[in-house]
Coordinates of C-alpha atoms and ligand atoms in Angstrom, one line a residue:
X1 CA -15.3 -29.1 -34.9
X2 CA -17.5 -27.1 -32.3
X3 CA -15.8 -23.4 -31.4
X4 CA -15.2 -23.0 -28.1
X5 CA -18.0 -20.8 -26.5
X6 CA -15.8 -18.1 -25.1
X7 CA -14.3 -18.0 -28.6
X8 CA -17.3 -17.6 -30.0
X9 CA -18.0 -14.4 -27.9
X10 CA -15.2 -13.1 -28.8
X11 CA -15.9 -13.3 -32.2
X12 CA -19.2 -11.9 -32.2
X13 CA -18.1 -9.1 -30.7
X14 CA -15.5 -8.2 -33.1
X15 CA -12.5 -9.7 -31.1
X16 CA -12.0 -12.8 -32.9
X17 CA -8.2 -11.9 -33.5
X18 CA -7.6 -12.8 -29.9
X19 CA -7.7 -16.5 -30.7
X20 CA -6.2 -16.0 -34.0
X21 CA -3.3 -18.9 -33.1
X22 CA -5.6 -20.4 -30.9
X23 CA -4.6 -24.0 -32.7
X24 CA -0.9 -23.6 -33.6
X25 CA -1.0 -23.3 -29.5
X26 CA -0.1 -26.1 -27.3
X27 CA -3.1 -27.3 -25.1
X28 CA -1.4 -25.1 -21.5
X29 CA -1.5 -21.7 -23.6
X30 CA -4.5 -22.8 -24.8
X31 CA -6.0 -23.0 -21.6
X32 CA -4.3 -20.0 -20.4
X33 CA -5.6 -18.1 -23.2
X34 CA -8.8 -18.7 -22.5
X35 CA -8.7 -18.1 -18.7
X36 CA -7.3 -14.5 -19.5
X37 CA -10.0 -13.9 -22.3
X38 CA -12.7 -15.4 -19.5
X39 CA -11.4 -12.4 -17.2
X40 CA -12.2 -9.3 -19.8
X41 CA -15.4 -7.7 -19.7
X42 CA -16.0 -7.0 -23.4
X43 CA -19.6 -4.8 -23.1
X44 CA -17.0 -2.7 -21.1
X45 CA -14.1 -2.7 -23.5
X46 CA -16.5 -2.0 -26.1
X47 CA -18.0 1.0 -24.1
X48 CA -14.6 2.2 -23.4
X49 CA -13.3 1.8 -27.0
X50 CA -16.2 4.0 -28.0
X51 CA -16.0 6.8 -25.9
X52 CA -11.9 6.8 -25.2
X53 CA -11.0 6.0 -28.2
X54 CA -13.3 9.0 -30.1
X55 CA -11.0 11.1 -31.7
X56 CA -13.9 13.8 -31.4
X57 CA -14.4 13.2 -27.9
X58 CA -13.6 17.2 -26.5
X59 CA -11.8 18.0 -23.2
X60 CA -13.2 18.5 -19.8
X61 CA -16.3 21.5 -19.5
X62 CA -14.0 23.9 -16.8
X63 CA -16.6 26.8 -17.1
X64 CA -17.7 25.8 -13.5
X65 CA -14.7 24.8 -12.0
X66 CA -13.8 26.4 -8.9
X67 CA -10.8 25.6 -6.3
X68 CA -11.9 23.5 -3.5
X69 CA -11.5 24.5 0.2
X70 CA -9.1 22.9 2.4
X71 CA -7.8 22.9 6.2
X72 CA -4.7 24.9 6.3
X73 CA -2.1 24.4 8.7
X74 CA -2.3 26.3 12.2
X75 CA 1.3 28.1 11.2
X76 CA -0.8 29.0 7.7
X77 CA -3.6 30.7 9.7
X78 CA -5.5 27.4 10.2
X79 CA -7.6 27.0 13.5
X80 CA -5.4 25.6 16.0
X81 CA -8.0 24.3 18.7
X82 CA -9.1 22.2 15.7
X83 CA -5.9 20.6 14.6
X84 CA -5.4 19.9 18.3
X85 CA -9.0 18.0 18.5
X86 CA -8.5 16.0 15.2
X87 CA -5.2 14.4 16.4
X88 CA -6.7 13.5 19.9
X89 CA -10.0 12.1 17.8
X90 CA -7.6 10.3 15.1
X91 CA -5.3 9.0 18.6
X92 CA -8.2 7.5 20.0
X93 CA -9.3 6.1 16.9
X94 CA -5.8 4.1 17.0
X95 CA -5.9 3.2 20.5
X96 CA -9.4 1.8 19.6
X97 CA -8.0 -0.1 16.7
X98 CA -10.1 1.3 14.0
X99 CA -7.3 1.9 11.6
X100 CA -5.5 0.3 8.5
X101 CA -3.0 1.2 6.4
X102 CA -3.1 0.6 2.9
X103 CA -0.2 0.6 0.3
X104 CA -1.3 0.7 -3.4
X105 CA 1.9 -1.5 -4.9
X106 CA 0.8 -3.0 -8.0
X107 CA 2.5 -0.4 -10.1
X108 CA 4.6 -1.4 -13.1
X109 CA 7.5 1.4 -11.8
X110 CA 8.5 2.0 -15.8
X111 CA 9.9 5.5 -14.7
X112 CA 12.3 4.0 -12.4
X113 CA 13.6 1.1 -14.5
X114 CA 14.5 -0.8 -11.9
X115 CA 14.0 -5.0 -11.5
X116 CA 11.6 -5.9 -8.7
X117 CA 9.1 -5.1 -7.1
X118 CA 9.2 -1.1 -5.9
X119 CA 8.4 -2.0 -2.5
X120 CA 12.0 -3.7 -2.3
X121 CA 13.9 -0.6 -3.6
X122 CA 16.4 0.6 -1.4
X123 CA 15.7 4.1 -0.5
X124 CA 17.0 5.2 3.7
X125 CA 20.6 7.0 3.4
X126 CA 22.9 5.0 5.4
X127 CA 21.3 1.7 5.6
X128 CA 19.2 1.5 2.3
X129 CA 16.3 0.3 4.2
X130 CA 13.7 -0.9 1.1
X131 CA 10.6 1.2 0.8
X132 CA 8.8 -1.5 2.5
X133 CA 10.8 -2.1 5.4
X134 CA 10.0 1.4 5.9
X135 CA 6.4 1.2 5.7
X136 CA 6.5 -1.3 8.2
X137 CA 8.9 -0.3 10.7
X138 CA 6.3 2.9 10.9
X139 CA 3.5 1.0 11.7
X140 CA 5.0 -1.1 13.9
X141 CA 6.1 1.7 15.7
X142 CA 2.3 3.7 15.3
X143 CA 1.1 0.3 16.9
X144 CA 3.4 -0.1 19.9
X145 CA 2.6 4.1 20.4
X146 CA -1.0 3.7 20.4
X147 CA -1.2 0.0 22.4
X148 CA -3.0 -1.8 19.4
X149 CA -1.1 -3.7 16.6
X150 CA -2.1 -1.8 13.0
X151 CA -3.1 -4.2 10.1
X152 CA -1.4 -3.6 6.7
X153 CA -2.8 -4.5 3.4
X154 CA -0.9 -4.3 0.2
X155 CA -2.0 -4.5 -2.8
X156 CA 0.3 -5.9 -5.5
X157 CA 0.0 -6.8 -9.5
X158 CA -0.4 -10.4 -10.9
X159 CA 3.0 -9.9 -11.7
X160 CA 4.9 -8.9 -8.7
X161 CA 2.6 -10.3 -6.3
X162 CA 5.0 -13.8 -5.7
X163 CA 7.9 -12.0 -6.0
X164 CA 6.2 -9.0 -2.7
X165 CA 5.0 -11.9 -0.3
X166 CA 8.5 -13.9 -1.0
X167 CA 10.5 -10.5 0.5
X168 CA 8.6 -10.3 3.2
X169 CA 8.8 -13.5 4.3
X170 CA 12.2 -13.6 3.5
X171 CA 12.9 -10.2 5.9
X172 CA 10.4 -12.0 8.6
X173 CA 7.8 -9.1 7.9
X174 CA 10.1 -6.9 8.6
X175 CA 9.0 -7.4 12.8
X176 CA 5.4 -7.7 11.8
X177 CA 3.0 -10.2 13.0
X178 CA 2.7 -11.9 9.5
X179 CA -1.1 -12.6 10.3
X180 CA -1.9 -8.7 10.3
X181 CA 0.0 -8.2 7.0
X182 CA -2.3 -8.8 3.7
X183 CA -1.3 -9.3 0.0
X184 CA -4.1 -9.3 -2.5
X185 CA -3.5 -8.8 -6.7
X186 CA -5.2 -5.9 -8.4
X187 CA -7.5 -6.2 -11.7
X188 CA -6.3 -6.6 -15.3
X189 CA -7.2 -4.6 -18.2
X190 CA -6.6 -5.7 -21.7
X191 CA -4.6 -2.9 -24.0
X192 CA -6.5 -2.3 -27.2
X193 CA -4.9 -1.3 -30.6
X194 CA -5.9 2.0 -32.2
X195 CA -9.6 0.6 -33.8
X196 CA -10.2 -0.7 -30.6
X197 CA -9.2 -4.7 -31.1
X198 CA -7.3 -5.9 -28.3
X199 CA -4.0 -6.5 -27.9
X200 CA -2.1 -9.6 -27.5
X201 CA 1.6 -10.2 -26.2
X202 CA 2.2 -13.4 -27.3
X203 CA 0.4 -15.7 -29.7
X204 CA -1.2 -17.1 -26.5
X205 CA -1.2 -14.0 -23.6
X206 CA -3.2 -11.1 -23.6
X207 CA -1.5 -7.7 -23.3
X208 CA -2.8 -7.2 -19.7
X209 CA -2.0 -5.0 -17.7
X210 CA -2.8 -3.2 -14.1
X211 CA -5.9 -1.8 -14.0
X212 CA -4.9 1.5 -12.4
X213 CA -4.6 2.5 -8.2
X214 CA -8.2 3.0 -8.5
X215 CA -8.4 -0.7 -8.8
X216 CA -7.6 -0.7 -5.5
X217 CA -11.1 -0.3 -4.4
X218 CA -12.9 -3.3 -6.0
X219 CA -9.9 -5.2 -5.7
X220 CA -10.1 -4.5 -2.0
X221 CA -14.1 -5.7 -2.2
X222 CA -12.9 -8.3 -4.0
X223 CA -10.3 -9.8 -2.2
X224 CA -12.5 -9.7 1.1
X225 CA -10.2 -7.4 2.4
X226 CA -13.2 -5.3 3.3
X227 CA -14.9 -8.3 4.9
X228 CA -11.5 -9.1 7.1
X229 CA -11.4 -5.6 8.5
X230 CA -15.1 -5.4 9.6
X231 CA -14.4 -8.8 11.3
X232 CA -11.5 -7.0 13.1
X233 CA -13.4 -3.6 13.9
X234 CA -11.4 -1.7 11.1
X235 CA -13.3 1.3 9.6
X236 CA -10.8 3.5 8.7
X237 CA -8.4 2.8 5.7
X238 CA -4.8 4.8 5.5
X239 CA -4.3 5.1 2.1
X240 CA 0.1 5.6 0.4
X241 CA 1.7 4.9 -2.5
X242 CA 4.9 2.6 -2.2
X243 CA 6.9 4.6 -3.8
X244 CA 6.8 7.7 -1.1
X245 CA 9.0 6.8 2.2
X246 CA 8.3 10.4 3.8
X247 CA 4.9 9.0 4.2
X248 CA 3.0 9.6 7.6
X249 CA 1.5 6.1 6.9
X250 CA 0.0 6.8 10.2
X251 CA -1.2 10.2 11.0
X252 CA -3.7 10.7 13.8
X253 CA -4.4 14.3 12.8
X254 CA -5.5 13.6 9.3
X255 CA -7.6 10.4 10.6
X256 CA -9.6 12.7 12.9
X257 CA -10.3 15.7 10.7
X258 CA -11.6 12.8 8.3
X259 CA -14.0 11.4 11.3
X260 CA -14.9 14.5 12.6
X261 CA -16.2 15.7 9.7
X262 CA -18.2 12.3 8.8
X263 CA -16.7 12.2 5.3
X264 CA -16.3 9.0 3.7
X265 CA -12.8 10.0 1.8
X266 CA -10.6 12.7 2.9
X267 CA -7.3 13.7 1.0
X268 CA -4.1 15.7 1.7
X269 CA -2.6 18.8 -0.1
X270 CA 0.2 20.9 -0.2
X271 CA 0.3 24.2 -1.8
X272 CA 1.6 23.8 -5.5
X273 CA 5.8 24.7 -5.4
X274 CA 5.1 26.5 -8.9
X275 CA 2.1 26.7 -11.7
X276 CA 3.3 24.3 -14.1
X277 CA 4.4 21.9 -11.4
X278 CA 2.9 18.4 -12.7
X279 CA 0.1 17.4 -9.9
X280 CA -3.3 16.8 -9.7
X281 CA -5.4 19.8 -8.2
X282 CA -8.5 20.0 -6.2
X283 CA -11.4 21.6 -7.5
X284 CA -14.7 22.0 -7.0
X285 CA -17.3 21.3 -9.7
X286 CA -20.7 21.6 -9.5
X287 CA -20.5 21.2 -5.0
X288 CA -18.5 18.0 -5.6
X289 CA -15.4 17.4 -4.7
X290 CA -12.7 16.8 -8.2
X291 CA -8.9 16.0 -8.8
X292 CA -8.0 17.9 -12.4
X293 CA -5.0 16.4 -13.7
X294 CA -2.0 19.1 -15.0
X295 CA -2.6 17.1 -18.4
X296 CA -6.5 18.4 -18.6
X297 CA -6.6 21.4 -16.5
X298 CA -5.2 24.7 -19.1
X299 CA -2.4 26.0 -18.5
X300 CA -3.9 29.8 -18.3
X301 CA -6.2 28.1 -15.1
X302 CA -3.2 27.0 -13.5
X303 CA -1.5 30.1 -13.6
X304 CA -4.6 32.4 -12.2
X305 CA -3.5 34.4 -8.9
X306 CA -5.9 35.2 -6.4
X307 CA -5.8 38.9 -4.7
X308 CA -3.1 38.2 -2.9
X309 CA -1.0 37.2 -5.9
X310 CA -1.0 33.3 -4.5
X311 CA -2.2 30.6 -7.1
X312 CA -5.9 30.5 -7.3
X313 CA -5.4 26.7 -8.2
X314 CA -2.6 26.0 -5.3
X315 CA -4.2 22.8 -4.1
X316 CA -1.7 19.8 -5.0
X317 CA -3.2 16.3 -4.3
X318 CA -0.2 14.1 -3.1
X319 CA -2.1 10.8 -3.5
X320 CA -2.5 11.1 0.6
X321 CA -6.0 9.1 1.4
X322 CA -8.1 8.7 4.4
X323 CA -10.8 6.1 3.0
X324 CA -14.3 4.6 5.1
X325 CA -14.5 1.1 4.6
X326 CA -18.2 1.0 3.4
X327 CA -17.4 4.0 1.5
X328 CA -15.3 1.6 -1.0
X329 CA -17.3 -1.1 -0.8
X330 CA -20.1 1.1 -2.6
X331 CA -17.5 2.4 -5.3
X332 CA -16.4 -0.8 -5.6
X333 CA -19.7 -2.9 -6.4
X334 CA -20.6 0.7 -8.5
X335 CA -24.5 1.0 -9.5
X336 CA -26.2 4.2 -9.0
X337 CA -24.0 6.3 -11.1
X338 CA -21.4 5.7 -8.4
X339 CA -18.8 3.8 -10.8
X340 CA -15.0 5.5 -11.4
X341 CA -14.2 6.0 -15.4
X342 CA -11.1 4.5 -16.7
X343 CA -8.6 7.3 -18.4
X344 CA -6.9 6.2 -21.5
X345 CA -3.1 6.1 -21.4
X346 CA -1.3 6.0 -25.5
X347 CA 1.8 3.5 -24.8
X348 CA 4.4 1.6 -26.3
X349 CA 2.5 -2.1 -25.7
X350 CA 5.2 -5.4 -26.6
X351 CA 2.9 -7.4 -29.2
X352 CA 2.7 -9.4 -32.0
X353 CA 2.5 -9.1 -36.2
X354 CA 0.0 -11.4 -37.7
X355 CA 2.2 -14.0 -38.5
X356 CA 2.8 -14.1 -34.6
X357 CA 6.2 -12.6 -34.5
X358 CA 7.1 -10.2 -31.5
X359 CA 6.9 -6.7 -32.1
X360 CA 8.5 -4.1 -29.9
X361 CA 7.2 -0.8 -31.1
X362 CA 9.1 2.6 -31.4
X363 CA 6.4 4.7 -30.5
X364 CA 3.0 4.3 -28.8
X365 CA 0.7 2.0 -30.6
X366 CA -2.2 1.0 -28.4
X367 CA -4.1 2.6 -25.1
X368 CA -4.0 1.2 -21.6
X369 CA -7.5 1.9 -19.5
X370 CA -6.5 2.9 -15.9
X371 CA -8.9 3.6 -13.0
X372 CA -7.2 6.5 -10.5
X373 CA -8.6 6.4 -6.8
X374 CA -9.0 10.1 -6.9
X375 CA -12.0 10.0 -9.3
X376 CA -14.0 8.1 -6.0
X377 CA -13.6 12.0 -4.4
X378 CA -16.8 13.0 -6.0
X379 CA -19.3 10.5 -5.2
X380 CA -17.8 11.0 -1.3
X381 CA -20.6 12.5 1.5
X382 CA -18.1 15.2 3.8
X383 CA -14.9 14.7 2.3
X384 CA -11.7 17.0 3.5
X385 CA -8.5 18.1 2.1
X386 CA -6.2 19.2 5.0
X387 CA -2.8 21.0 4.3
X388 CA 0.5 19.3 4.9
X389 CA 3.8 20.5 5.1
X390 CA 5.4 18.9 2.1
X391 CA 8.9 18.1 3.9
X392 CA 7.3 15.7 6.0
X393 CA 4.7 13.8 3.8
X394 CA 6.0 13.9 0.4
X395 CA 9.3 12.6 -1.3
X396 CA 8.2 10.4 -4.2
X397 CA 10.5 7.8 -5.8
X398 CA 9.5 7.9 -9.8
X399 CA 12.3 8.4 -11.6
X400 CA 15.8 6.9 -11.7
X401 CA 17.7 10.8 -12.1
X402 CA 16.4 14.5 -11.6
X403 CA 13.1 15.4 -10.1
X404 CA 11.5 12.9 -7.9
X405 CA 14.4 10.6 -7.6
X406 CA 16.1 8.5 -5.3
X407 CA 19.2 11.4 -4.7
X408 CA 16.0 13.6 -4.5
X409 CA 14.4 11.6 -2.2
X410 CA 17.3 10.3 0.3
X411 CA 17.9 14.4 1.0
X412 CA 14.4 14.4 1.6
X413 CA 15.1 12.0 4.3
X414 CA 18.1 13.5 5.4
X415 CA 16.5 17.2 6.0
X416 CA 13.6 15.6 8.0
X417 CA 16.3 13.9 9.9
X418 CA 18.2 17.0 10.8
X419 CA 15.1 19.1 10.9
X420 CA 13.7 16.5 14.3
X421 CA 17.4 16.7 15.8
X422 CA 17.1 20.7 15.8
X423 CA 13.5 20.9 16.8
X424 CA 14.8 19.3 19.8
X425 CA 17.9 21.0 20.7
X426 CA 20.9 18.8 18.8
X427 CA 23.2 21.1 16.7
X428 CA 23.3 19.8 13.8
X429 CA 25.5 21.5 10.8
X430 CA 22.9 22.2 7.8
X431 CA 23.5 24.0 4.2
X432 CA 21.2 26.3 3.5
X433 CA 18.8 23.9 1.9
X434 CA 19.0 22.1 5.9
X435 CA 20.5 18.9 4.2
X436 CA 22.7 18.1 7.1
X437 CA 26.3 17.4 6.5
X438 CA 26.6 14.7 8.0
X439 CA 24.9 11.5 6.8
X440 CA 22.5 10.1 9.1
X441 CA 19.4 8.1 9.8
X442 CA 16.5 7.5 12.0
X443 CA 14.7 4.4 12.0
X444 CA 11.1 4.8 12.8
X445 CA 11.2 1.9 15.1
X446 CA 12.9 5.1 17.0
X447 CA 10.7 7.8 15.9
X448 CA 8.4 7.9 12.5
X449 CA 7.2 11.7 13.4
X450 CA 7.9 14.6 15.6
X451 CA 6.1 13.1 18.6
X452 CA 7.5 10.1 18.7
X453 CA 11.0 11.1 17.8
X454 CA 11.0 13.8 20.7
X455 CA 10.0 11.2 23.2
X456 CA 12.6 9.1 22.3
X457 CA 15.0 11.6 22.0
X458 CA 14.2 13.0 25.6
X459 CA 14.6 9.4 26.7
X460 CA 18.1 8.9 25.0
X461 CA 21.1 8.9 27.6
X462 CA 24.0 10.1 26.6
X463 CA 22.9 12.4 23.2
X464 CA 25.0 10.9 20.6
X465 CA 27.3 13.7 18.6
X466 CA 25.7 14.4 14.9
X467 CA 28.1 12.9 13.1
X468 CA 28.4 11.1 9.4
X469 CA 27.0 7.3 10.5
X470 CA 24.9 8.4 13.3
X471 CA 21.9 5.8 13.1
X472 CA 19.3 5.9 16.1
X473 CA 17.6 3.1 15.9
Ligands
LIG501 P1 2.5 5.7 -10.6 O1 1.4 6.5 -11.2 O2 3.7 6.3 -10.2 O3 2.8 4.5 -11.6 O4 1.9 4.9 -9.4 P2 3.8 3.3 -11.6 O5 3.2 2.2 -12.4 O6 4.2 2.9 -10.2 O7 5.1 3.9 -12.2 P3 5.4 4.3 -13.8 O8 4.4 5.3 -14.2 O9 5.3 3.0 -14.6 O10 6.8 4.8 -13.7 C1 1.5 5.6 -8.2 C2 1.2 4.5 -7.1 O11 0.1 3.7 -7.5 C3 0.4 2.4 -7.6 C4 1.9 2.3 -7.7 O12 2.5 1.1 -7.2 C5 2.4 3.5 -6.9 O13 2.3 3.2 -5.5 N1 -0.3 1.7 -8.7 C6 -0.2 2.3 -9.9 C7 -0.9 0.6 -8.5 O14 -0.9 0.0 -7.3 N2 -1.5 0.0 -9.5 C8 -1.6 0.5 -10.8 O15 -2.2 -0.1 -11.7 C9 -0.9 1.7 -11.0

């Protein structure tokens, strides 16, 4: 009997066990076996093996590593005149309909434990809105504000994409056009066992797995995402994680420092809350822009003061993108040295023992490869980090308790809430933290920032009383 020519490949290149049950298999998992062995790469799991897996390999070279400049905020001494010019320049850019938002959704949401999609968790205080419904409701409100309809693409995994496009038809795209609202899946990557042999899940599936946000950008290629948004005049991606709902998904200012600089990616900060807090940090190395990961970047580095006695590395990176769409399509075909690395990740990966019986391991017994978006930073011509105020772009959902939380994340919500009321003359009772007493919400389809909530505000006839179920909507 003639092997199967995929098999074959396999083989030869020292991957044979993947189709080590290949004929106790019924003739489906056969076939499905082979179309997820068809989609691995294995010159590339073979380069990765040998350079991720090197247990000599040494840590990043930080001799030359320096903290990258950024835009700060007018109240942090920044130059007002030019935060004023960048949100006109990002406000026409809207009006001109140049702009997209992008959520990266294809996360597997492990910290959170929860069943579904993340983009369906329910995060608002009073009417536990789901992450996505957020999203939305913002950029159906930035495109009623600016007079042109914003498109939204979303990228998903292979396995929650059914499960994303089924809740939003469900919730009637949440008031969206459904024809300006894109789903595309993300990559695979196969796991691979400690000597480098990959993984398989069941006697006939692959241990696959998302292939990291920085996916995002050849899936985007991919997909013909890029292709759709040329054919609509879209050069400008806005670029959010699902899982933050203080979000600006759509913020003019950022969009036109990134244009009037030219730079092909720009990226928000926010000064780090502590040394040891766990974010990424810009840096510069060697004139290019870098994101060092708290994991790589030593511990004495991150403590460093300047003169002032401020953090020398104070730079946080909230995964906060402005992106030009030829810009990814480069990263994203690669060539030319412009190709992002994958980062190993050691996990627990559900597999099976060689007679084919499941195996759910204690502790961490194979490596993931994940692409992150920030690693595109370097190869970018201009790019800009500008400053944000952390209370009103930053409240990640990650874990179910503690730090980063949905409690964390609702008073988030609640103290922007409060926070807009005040700025525009509503008492509102506060502790000293400013989470209101009461519990309220705003629905962006009333106001999604401080502009947009004053005008509506001003507009509003009689002021309602601040008071626990308050909901402008
Ligand atoms: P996280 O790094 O928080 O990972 O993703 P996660 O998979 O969602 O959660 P854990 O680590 O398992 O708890 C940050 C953002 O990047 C997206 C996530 O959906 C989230 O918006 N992401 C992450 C992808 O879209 N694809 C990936 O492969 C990984």
């Amino acid at each position: 009997m003639s092997v199967h020519p995929l098999i074959e490949k396999f083989q030869q290149a020292g991957q044979g066990q993947v189709f080590a049950h290949f004929h106790a298999l019924p003739p489906a998992e056969q076939e499905r076996l082979l179309a997820e062995a068809a989609e691995i790469d294995l010159a590339e799991i073979d380069r990765l093996t040998r350079t991720l897996l090197n247990p000599h390999a040494t840590g990043g070279d930080y001799s030359q590593l320096v903290p990258a400049p950024y835009e700060r905020r007018p109240e942090n001494g920044g130059p007002a005149a030019d935060w004023a010019d960048a949100k006109a320049v990002g406000e026409a850019a809207l009006r001109a309909g140049r702009v997209a938002a992008f959520t990266v959704a294809g996360g597997q949401g492990t910290r959170l434990g929860y069943d579904g999609p993340k983009g369906t968790f329910p995060v608002t205080p009073l009417k536990q809105k789901p992450l996505f419904r957020v999203f939305a409701e913002k950029i159906l409100a930035a495109g009623r504000r600016y007079g042109r309809p914003v498109h939204w693409f979303i990228m998903t995994s292979h396995s929650n994409h059914a499960a994303t496009e089924a809740f939003f038809q469900a919730h009637g795209h949440f008031g969206l056009d459904p024809a300006r609202v894109h789903f595309f899946r993300q990559g695979r990557m196969p796991a691979v066992d400690y000597s480098g042999k990959i993984m398989l899940e069941q006697r006939g599936a692959l241990a696959l797995s998302p292939d990291g946000h920085g996916g995002s950008l050849r899936a985007l290629e991919r997909s013909g995402a890029l292709d759709l948004m040329a054919r609509e005049g879209i050069d400008t991606v806005s670029y959010f994680q699902v899982d933050n709902p203080l979000v600006r998904a759509i913020d003019p200012a950022f969009i036109g420092w990134h244009l009037r600089r030219g730079s092909e990616m720009s990226s928000k900060m926010v000064p780090k809350a502590y040394a040891a807090e766990k974010v990424g940090h810009f840096c510069q190395q060697d004139g290019r822009l870098v994101v060092v990961e708290y994991s790589d970047l030593p511990m004495a580095m991150q403590e460093e003061k300047d003169a002032a006695g401020a953090l020398r590395y104070i730079a946080g990176s909230i995964a906060i993108h402005v992106l030009d769409r030829e810009f990814i399509r480069r990263v994203a075909r690669g060539g030319e040295g412009v190709a992002l690395p994958f980062h190993r990740a050691d996990k627990k990966i559900p597999t099976i023992d060689a007679a084919g019986q499941p195996v759910k391991p204690a502790r961490a017994n194979g490596v993931k490869f994940e692409m992150f978006v920030f690693d595109a930073l370097p190869f970018a011509r201009n790019p800009v980090v500008i400053e944000t105020r952390r209370a009103d772009d930053f409240s990640p959902v990650k874990n179910a308790e503690g730090l980063d939380s949905p409690q964390t994340c609702r008073d988030d919500q609640l103290r922007q809430f409060a926070r807009w009321l005040r700025a525009n003359g509503a008492a509102v009772e506060t502790d000293a933290t400013g989470l209101p007493r009461a519990a309220i919400e705003v629905s962006p389809l009333f106001g999604y920032d401080e502009d947009s909530f004053a005008d509506a505000w001003a507009r509003l006839q009689p002021k309602p009383a601040i008071a626990d179920g308050l909901y402008l909507g």
